[in-house]
Short mmCIF file of C-alpha atoms in Angstrom, two decimals:
data_model
loop_
_atom_site.label_atom_id
_atom_site.label_comp_id
_atom_site.label_asym_id
_atom_site.label_seq_id
_atom_site.Cartn_x
_atom_site.Cartn_y
_atom_site.Cartn_z
CA MET Q 3 -18.40 5.18 25.00
CA ASP Q 4 -15.41 5.44 22.71
CA GLU Q 5 -11.76 4.50 22.45
CA HIS Q 6 -8.79 6.75 21.72
CA ARG Q 7 -5.17 5.86 21.02
CA VAL Q 8 -2.24 7.83 22.42
CA GLY Q 9 1.38 6.89 22.30
CA LEU Q 10 5.02 7.74 22.33
CA LYS Q 11 4.61 9.56 19.01
CA PRO Q 12 4.34 13.12 20.37
CA VAL Q 13 1.32 15.42 20.15
CA ILE Q 14 2.70 18.70 18.77
CA ARG Q 15 0.94 22.01 19.47
CA ARG Q 16 1.76 25.64 18.79
CA VAL Q 17 3.36 27.50 21.70
CA TRP Q 18 4.05 31.11 22.58
CA ALA Q 19 7.69 32.20 22.40
CA LEU Q 20 9.65 35.41 22.75
CA LYS Q 21 10.18 37.28 19.51
CA GLY Q 22 13.29 35.99 17.80
CA HIS Q 23 13.38 32.72 19.81
CA ARG Q 24 12.31 29.45 18.29
CA PRO Q 25 10.89 26.95 20.80
CA VAL Q 26 12.40 23.47 20.70
CA ILE Q 27 10.18 20.45 21.25
CA ARG Q 28 11.95 17.13 21.67
CA VAL Q 29 10.47 14.42 19.46
CA GLN Q 30 11.31 10.91 18.43
CA GLN Q 31 8.85 9.02 16.25
CA ARG Q 32 8.03 5.87 18.18
CA TYR Q 33 4.96 3.81 17.52
CA THR Q 34 4.10 2.35 20.90
CA TRP Q 35 0.50 2.90 21.92
CA LEU Q 36 -1.88 3.05 24.87
CA SER Q 37 -5.66 2.88 24.41
CA ILE Q 38 -8.03 5.03 26.44
CA TYR Q 39 -11.55 3.71 26.90
CA GLY Q 40 -13.84 6.57 27.86
CA PHE Q 41 -17.39 6.16 29.15
CA VAL Q 42 -19.37 9.37 29.61
CA HIS Q 43 -22.84 10.22 30.89
CA PRO Q 44 -23.51 13.53 29.11
CA GLU Q 45 -26.36 14.63 31.37
CA SER Q 46 -24.42 14.34 34.63
CA GLY Q 47 -20.93 14.87 33.21
CA SER Q 48 -19.67 11.76 34.97
CA THR Q 49 -16.93 9.76 33.28
CA HIS Q 50 -15.33 6.36 33.69
CA TRP Q 51 -11.89 5.69 32.22
CA LEU Q 52 -9.83 2.61 31.45
CA LEU Q 53 -6.26 2.66 30.16
CA LEU Q 54 -5.61 -0.58 28.31
CA PRO Q 55 -2.91 -1.84 25.94
CA THR Q 56 -4.98 -2.14 22.76
CA VAL Q 57 -8.42 -2.20 21.18
CA ASN Q 58 -9.84 -5.51 20.05
CA LEU Q 59 -12.74 -7.81 20.84
CA ASP Q 60 -11.18 -9.45 23.90
CA VAL Q 61 -10.07 -6.19 25.50
CA PHE Q 62 -13.40 -4.51 24.71
CA THR Q 63 -15.22 -7.41 26.40
CA ILE Q 64 -13.05 -6.87 29.50
CA ALA Q 65 -13.73 -3.11 29.38
CA LEU Q 66 -17.50 -3.67 29.19
CA ALA Q 67 -17.41 -6.10 32.12
CA HIS Q 68 -15.33 -3.69 34.20
CA PHE Q 69 -17.64 -0.77 33.40
CA ALA Q 70 -20.79 -2.80 34.13
CA LYS Q 71 -19.41 -3.82 37.52
CA ALA Q 72 -18.24 -0.27 38.33
CA VAL Q 73 -21.67 1.28 37.67
CA GLY Q 74 -23.69 -1.61 39.09
CA ALA Q 75 -25.40 -2.58 35.84
CA GLY Q 76 -27.70 -5.59 36.08
CA LYS Q 77 -31.34 -6.57 36.35
CA ASP Q 78 -32.13 -3.56 38.54
CA LYS Q 79 -30.03 -1.01 36.66
CA GLU Q 80 -30.07 -0.81 32.87
CA ILE Q 81 -27.35 1.16 31.04
CA VAL Q 82 -27.52 2.17 27.37
CA LEU Q 83 -24.14 2.66 25.70
CA VAL Q 84 -23.93 4.61 22.45
CA LEU Q 85 -21.14 3.29 20.24
CA ASP Q 86 -19.65 3.76 16.81
CA ARG Q 87 -19.58 0.81 14.45
CA ALA Q 88 -16.07 -0.47 15.09
CA GLY Q 89 -15.87 -4.18 14.29
CA TRP Q 90 -15.23 -5.23 17.88
CA HIS Q 91 -18.32 -3.29 19.08
CA SER Q 92 -20.75 -5.25 16.93
CA SER Q 93 -19.11 -8.66 16.75
CA GLN Q 94 -21.35 -11.68 17.30
CA ALA Q 95 -18.60 -13.03 19.60
CA LEU Q 96 -18.90 -10.04 21.98
CA THR Q 97 -20.07 -10.91 25.48
CA ILE Q 98 -22.36 -8.14 26.73
CA PRO Q 99 -22.84 -8.00 30.52
CA ASP Q 100 -26.33 -8.07 32.04
CA GLY Q 101 -27.85 -4.61 32.22
CA ILE Q 102 -25.79 -3.21 29.34
CA HIS Q 103 -27.53 -2.38 26.06
CA LEU Q 104 -25.62 -1.25 22.98
CA VAL Q 105 -26.99 1.36 20.56
CA PHE Q 106 -25.01 2.12 17.41
CA LEU Q 107 -24.53 5.47 15.74
CA PRO Q 108 -24.94 5.83 11.99
CA PRO Q 109 -21.79 4.95 10.01
CA TYR Q 110 -19.11 7.64 9.60
CA SER Q 111 -20.56 10.03 12.17
CA PRO Q 112 -17.98 10.52 14.94
CA GLU Q 113 -19.28 14.04 15.60
CA LEU Q 114 -22.44 12.46 17.06
CA GLN Q 115 -20.46 10.50 19.66
CA PRO Q 116 -20.34 12.46 22.96
CA ALA Q 117 -17.15 10.72 24.14
CA GLU Q 118 -15.37 11.79 20.95
CA HIS Q 119 -15.42 15.36 22.28
CA LEU Q 120 -13.31 14.39 25.31
CA TRP Q 121 -10.23 13.37 23.32
CA PRO Q 122 -8.88 16.91 22.85
CA LEU Q 123 -8.82 17.17 26.66
CA THR Q 124 -6.88 13.92 27.00
CA ASN Q 125 -4.42 15.01 24.32
CA GLU Q 126 -3.76 18.35 25.99
CA ALA Q 127 -1.90 16.73 28.89
CA LEU Q 128 0.46 15.13 26.37
CA ALA Q 129 1.01 18.12 24.09
CA ASN Q 130 4.64 19.09 23.43
CA ARG Q 131 5.92 16.52 25.91
CA TRP Q 132 8.34 13.71 25.30
CA PHE Q 133 7.95 10.47 27.24
CA GLU Q 134 10.77 8.00 27.68
CA THR Q 135 8.45 5.07 28.34
CA LEU Q 136 4.83 4.10 27.96
CA ASP Q 137 4.63 3.86 31.77
CA GLU Q 138 5.48 7.58 32.06
CA LEU Q 139 2.82 8.43 29.50
CA GLN Q 140 0.27 6.21 31.26
CA GLU Q 141 0.93 7.95 34.58
CA VAL Q 142 0.34 11.40 33.04
CA GLN Q 143 -2.72 10.18 31.15
CA ALA Q 144 -4.21 8.60 34.29
CA GLN Q 145 -3.85 11.91 36.14
CA CYS Q 146 -5.45 13.71 33.19
CA CYS Q 147 -8.43 11.33 33.32
CA VAL Q 148 -8.83 12.00 37.05
CA THR Q 149 -8.76 15.75 36.38
CA ILE Q 150 -11.48 15.41 33.73
CA GLN Q 151 -13.49 13.15 36.04
CA ASP Q 152 -13.31 15.81 38.77
CA ASP Q 153 -14.80 18.48 36.45
CA PRO Q 154 -18.24 17.24 35.39
CA ALA Q 155 -19.35 20.76 34.37
CA GLN Q 156 -16.71 20.86 31.64
CA THR Q 157 -17.65 17.35 30.52
CA ARG Q 158 -21.34 18.32 30.34
CA ALA Q 159 -20.47 21.42 28.32
CA ARG Q 160 -18.60 19.30 25.76
CA THR Q 161 -20.87 16.26 25.57
CA LEU Q 162 -24.49 17.22 26.36
CA PHE Q 163 -25.72 18.19 22.92
CA HIS Q 164 -29.00 20.12 22.73
CA TRP Q 165 -30.58 17.22 20.85
CA TRP Q 166 -29.27 14.52 23.22
CA PRO Q 167 -32.09 12.63 25.00
CA THR Q 168 -32.26 13.12 28.76
CA SER Q 169 -32.87 10.46 31.40
CA CYS Q 170 -36.13 8.59 31.57
CA SER Q 171 -37.71 7.81 34.91
#
């Protein structure tokens, strides 16, 4: 599980162009953001996405509750979430739903976080595009998340590291 911030500040990528023609990408630096909460099961490639206005303790608590309900976590189904050490992940004030267990990665090791490897996919839908409003961006990002969700093989290829533990019976 990880969070990623996207916004009205454009994601600029290189593009192909005819020789002698310079491509024009419309940009306007605007600092309005949308937060993507991504939950991934590396072994199956399944993902669960939430698009929320920010990242903080209160919103993370809501995201955990929503995820727990969506996957049916509880006494009969235990879920282990691997997280980085963001302050809101390890706060004593965090309410953790029944059936959810948090495991923290070592400090400063984002490369170990499977969900971190999904962010280039979410950025690709936004590359070299200009959005008038955050609602437009959210609509495109929601469709991108559905596309990723519908391709578990690609998710597995990006997130199931050879050293990642597999399911226990």
